[in-house]
Coordinates of N, CA and C in Angstrom, one line a residue:
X1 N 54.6 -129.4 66.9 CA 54.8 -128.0 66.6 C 54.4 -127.3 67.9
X2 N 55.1 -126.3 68.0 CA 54.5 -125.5 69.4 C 54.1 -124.3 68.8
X3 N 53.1 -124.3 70.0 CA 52.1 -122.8 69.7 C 52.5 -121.8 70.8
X4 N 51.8 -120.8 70.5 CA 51.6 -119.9 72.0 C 50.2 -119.2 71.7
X5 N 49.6 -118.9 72.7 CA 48.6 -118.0 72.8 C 48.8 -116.7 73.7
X6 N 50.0 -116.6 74.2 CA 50.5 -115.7 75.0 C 51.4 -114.7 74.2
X7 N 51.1 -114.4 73.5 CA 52.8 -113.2 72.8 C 54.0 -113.8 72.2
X8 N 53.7 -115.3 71.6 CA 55.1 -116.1 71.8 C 56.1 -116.1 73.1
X9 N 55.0 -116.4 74.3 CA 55.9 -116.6 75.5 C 55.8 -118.0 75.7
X10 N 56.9 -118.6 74.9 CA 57.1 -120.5 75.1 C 58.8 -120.8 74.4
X11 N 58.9 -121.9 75.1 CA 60.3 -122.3 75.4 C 61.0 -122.1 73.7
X12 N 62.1 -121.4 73.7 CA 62.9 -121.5 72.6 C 63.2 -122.5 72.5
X13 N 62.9 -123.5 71.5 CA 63.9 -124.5 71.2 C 63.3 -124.8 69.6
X14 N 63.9 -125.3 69.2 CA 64.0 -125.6 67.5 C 62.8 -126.1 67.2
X15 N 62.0 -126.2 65.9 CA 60.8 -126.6 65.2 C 61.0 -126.7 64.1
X16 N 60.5 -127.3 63.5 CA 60.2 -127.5 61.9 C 58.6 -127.1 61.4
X17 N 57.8 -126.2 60.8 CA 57.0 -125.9 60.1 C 56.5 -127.1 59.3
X18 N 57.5 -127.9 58.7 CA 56.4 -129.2 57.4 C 57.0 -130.0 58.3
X19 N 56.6 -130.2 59.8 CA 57.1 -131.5 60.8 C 55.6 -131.7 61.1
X20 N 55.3 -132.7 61.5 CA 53.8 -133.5 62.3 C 52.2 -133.0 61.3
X21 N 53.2 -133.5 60.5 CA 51.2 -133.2 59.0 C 50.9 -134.0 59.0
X22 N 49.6 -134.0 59.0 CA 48.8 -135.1 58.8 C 48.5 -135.1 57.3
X23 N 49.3 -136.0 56.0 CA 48.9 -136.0 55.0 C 47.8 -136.2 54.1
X24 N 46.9 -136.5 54.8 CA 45.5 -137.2 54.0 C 44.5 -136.7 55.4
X25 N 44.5 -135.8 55.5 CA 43.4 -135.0 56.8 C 42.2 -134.3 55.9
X26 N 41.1 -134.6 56.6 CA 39.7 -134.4 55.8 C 39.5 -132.4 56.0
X27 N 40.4 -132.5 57.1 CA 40.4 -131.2 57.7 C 41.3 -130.0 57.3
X28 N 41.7 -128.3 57.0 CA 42.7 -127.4 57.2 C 42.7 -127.8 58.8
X29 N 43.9 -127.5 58.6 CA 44.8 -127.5 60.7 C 45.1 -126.5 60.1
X30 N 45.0 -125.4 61.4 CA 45.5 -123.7 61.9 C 46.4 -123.9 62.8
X31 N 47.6 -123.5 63.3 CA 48.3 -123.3 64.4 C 48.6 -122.3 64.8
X32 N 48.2 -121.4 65.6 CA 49.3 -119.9 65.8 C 50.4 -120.6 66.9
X33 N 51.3 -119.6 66.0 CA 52.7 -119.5 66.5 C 53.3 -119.1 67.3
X34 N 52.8 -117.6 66.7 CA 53.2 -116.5 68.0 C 51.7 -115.3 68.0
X35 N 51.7 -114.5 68.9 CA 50.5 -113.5 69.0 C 50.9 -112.8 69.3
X36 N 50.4 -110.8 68.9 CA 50.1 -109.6 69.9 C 49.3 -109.1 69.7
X37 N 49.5 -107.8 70.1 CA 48.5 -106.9 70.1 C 48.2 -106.5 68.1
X38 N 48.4 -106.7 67.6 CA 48.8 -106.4 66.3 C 49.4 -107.4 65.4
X39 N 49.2 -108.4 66.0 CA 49.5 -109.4 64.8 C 49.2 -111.1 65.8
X40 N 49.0 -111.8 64.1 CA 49.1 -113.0 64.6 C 49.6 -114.0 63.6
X41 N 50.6 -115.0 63.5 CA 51.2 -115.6 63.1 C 50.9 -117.4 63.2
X42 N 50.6 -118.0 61.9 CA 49.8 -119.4 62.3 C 50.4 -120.2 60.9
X43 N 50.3 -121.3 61.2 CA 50.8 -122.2 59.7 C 49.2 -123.0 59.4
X44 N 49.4 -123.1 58.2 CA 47.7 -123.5 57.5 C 48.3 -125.0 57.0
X45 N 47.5 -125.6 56.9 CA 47.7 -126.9 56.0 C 46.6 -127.6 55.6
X46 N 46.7 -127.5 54.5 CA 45.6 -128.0 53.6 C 45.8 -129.2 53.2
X47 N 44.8 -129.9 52.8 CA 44.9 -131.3 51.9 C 43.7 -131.3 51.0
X48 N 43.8 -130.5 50.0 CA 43.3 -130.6 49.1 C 41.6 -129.5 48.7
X49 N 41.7 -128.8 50.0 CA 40.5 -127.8 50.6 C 40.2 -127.2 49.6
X50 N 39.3 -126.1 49.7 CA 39.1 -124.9 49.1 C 37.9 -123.9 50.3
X51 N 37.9 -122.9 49.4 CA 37.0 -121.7 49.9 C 35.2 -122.6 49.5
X52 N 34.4 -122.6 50.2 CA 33.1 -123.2 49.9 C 32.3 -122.4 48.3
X53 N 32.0 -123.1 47.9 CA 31.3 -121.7 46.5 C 30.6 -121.0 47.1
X54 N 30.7 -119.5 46.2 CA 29.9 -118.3 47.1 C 30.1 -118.1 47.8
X55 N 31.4 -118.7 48.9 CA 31.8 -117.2 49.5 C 33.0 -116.9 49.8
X56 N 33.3 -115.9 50.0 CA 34.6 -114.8 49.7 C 35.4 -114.4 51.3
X57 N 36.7 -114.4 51.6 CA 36.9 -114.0 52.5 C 37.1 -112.6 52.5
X58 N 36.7 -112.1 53.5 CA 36.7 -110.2 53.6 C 37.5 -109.8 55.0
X59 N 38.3 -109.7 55.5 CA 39.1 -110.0 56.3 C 39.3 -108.5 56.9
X60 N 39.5 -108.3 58.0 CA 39.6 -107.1 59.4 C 41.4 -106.8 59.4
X61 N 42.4 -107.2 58.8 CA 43.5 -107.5 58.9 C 43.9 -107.7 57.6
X62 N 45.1 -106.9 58.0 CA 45.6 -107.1 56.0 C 46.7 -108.6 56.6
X63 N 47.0 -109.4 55.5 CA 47.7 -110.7 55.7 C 48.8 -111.1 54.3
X64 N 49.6 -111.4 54.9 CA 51.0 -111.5 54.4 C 51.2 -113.2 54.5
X65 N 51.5 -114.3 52.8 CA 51.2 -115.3 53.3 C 52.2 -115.9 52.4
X66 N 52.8 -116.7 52.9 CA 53.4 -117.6 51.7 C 53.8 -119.0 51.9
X67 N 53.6 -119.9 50.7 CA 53.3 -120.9 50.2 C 54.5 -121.6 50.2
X68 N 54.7 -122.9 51.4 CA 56.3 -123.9 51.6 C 55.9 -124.6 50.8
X69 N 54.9 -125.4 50.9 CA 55.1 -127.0 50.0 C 53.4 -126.9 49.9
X70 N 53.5 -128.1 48.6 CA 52.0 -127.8 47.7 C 51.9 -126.9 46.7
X71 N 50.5 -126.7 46.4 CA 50.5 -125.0 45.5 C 48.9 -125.3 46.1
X72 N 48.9 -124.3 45.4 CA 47.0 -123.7 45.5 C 46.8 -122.4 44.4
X73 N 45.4 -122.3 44.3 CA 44.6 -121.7 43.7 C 44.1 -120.3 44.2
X74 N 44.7 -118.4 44.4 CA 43.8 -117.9 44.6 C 43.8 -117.1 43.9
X75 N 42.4 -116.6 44.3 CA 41.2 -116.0 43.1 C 41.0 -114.2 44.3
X76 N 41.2 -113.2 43.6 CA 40.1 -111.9 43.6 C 39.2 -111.8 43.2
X77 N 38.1 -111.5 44.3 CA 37.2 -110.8 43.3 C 36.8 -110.1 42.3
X78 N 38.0 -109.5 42.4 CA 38.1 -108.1 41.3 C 39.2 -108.1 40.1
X79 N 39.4 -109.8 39.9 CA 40.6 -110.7 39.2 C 39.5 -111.5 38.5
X80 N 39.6 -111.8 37.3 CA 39.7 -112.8 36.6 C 40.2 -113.9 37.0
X81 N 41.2 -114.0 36.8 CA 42.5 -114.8 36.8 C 42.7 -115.3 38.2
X82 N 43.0 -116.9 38.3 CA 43.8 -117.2 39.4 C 44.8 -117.5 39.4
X83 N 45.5 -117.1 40.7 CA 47.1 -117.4 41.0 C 47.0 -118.3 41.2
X84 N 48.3 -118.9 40.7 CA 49.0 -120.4 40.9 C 50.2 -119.9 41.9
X85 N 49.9 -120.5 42.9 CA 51.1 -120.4 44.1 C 52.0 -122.1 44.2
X86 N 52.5 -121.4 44.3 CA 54.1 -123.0 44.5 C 54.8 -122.3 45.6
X87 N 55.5 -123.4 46.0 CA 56.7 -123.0 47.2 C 57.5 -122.0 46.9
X88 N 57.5 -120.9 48.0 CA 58.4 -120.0 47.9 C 57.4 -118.7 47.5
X89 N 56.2 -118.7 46.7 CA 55.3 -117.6 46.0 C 55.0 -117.1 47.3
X90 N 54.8 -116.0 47.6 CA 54.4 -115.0 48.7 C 53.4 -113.9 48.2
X91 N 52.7 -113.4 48.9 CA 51.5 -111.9 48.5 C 50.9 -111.8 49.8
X92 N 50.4 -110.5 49.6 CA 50.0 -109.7 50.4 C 49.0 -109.0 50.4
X93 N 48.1 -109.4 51.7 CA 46.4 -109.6 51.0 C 45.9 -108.3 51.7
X94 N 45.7 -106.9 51.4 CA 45.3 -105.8 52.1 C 43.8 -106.4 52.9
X95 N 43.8 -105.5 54.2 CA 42.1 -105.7 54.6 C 41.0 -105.7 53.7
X96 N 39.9 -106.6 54.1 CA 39.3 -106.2 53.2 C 38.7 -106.5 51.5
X97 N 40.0 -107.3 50.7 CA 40.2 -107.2 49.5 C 39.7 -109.1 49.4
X98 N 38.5 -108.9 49.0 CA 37.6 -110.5 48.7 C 38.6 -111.3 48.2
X99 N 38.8 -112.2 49.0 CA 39.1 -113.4 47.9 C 38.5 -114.5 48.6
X100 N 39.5 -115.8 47.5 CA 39.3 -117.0 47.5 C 40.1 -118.1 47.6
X101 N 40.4 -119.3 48.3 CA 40.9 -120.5 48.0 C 40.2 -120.9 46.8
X102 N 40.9 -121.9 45.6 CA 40.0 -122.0 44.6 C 40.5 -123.5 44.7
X103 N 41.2 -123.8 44.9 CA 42.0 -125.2 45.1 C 43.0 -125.1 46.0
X104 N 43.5 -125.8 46.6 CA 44.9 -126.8 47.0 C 45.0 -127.9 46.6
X105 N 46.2 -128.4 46.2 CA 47.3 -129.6 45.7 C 46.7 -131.1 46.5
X106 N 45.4 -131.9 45.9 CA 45.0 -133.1 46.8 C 45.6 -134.0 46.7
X107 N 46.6 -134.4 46.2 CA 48.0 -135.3 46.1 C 49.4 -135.1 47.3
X108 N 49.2 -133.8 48.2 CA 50.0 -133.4 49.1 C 49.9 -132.2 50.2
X109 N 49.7 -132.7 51.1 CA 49.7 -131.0 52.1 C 50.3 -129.9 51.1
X110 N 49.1 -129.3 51.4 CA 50.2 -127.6 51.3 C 50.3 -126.6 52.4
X111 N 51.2 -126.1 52.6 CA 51.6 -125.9 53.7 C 51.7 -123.9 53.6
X112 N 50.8 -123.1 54.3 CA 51.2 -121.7 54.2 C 51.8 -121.4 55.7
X113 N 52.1 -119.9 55.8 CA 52.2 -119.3 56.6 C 52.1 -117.8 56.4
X114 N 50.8 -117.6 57.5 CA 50.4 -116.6 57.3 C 50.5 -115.5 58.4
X115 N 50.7 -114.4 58.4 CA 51.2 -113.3 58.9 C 49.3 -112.5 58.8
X116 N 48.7 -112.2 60.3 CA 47.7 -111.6 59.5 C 48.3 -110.5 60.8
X117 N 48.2 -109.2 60.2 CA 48.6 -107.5 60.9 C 47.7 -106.3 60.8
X118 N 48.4 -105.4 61.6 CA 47.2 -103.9 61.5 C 48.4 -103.3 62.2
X119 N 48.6 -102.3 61.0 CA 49.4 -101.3 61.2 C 49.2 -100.8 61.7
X120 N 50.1 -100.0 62.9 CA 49.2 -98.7 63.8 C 49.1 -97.3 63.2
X121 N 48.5 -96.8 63.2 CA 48.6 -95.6 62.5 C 48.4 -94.4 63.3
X122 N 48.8 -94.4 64.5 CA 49.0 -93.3 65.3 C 49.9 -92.5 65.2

C-alpha cells in the first residue's frame, strides 16, 4: 500500500485498500494515504481490537469513517446503544463527541477508512 506524508505527492498508480493485511496481527496498522493542511486520510485495520476500558476518544478533528470489510462495535458516550457497523456503514464523528471501539470482528480484519478534517471557517 502506498502512503504519503507530503500532500499525497506519490506516484499515481493503482492500489487496493484490503491488499497486504496482515490477518491475525496482535496490532491496529494505521496508514495515511494522503495529507494537508486540513485533512488526513489513513486506512485502519483491526484484528479483533478495541478502545482500552475507561477510555474514550475526544478528538481535535471531526472524522468521517467507513467500514470495507469486518464490522465493529461503536459506542457514544452520550448513547446507550452500540452501533453495529458492516461493510459499506459510514458516520461521521463531530470534534470532540467521546466515543468508543467496543469490539471488532476477531475472526477477520476489519478494515476502515477514515477521513479525519477541520473545516475552515474563515
Amino acid at each position: 500500500m502506498q502512503s504519503s506524508d507530503n500532500n499525497g505527492d506519490f506516484d499515481s498508480l493503482p492500489d487496493n485498500l484490503l491488499a497486504g493485511i496482515s490477518p491475525n496481527s496482535d496490532n491496529e496498522s494505521f496508514n495515511k494515504l494522503l495529507s494537508g493542511s486540513h485533512f488526513r486520510l489513513e486506512r485502519i485495520v483491526s484484528t479483533g481490537q478495541a478502545t482500552a476500558a475507561g477510555e474514550w476518544y475526544d478528538q481535535e478533528d471531526d472524522e468521517w469513517v467507513v467500514l470495507l470489510s469486518g464490522s465493529a462495535g461503536l459506542r457514544f458516550e452520550d448513547e446507550r446503544d452500540v452501533h453495529e457497523l458492516k461493510p459499506g456503514d459510514f458516520i461521521n464523528i463531530v470534534a470532540h463527541r467521546r466515543h468508543r471501539v467496543e469490539w471488532t470482528d476477531p475472526a477477520q480484519p476489519t478494515v476502515w477508512l477514515a477521513l479525519h478534517y477541520q473545516i475552515d471557517q474563515t
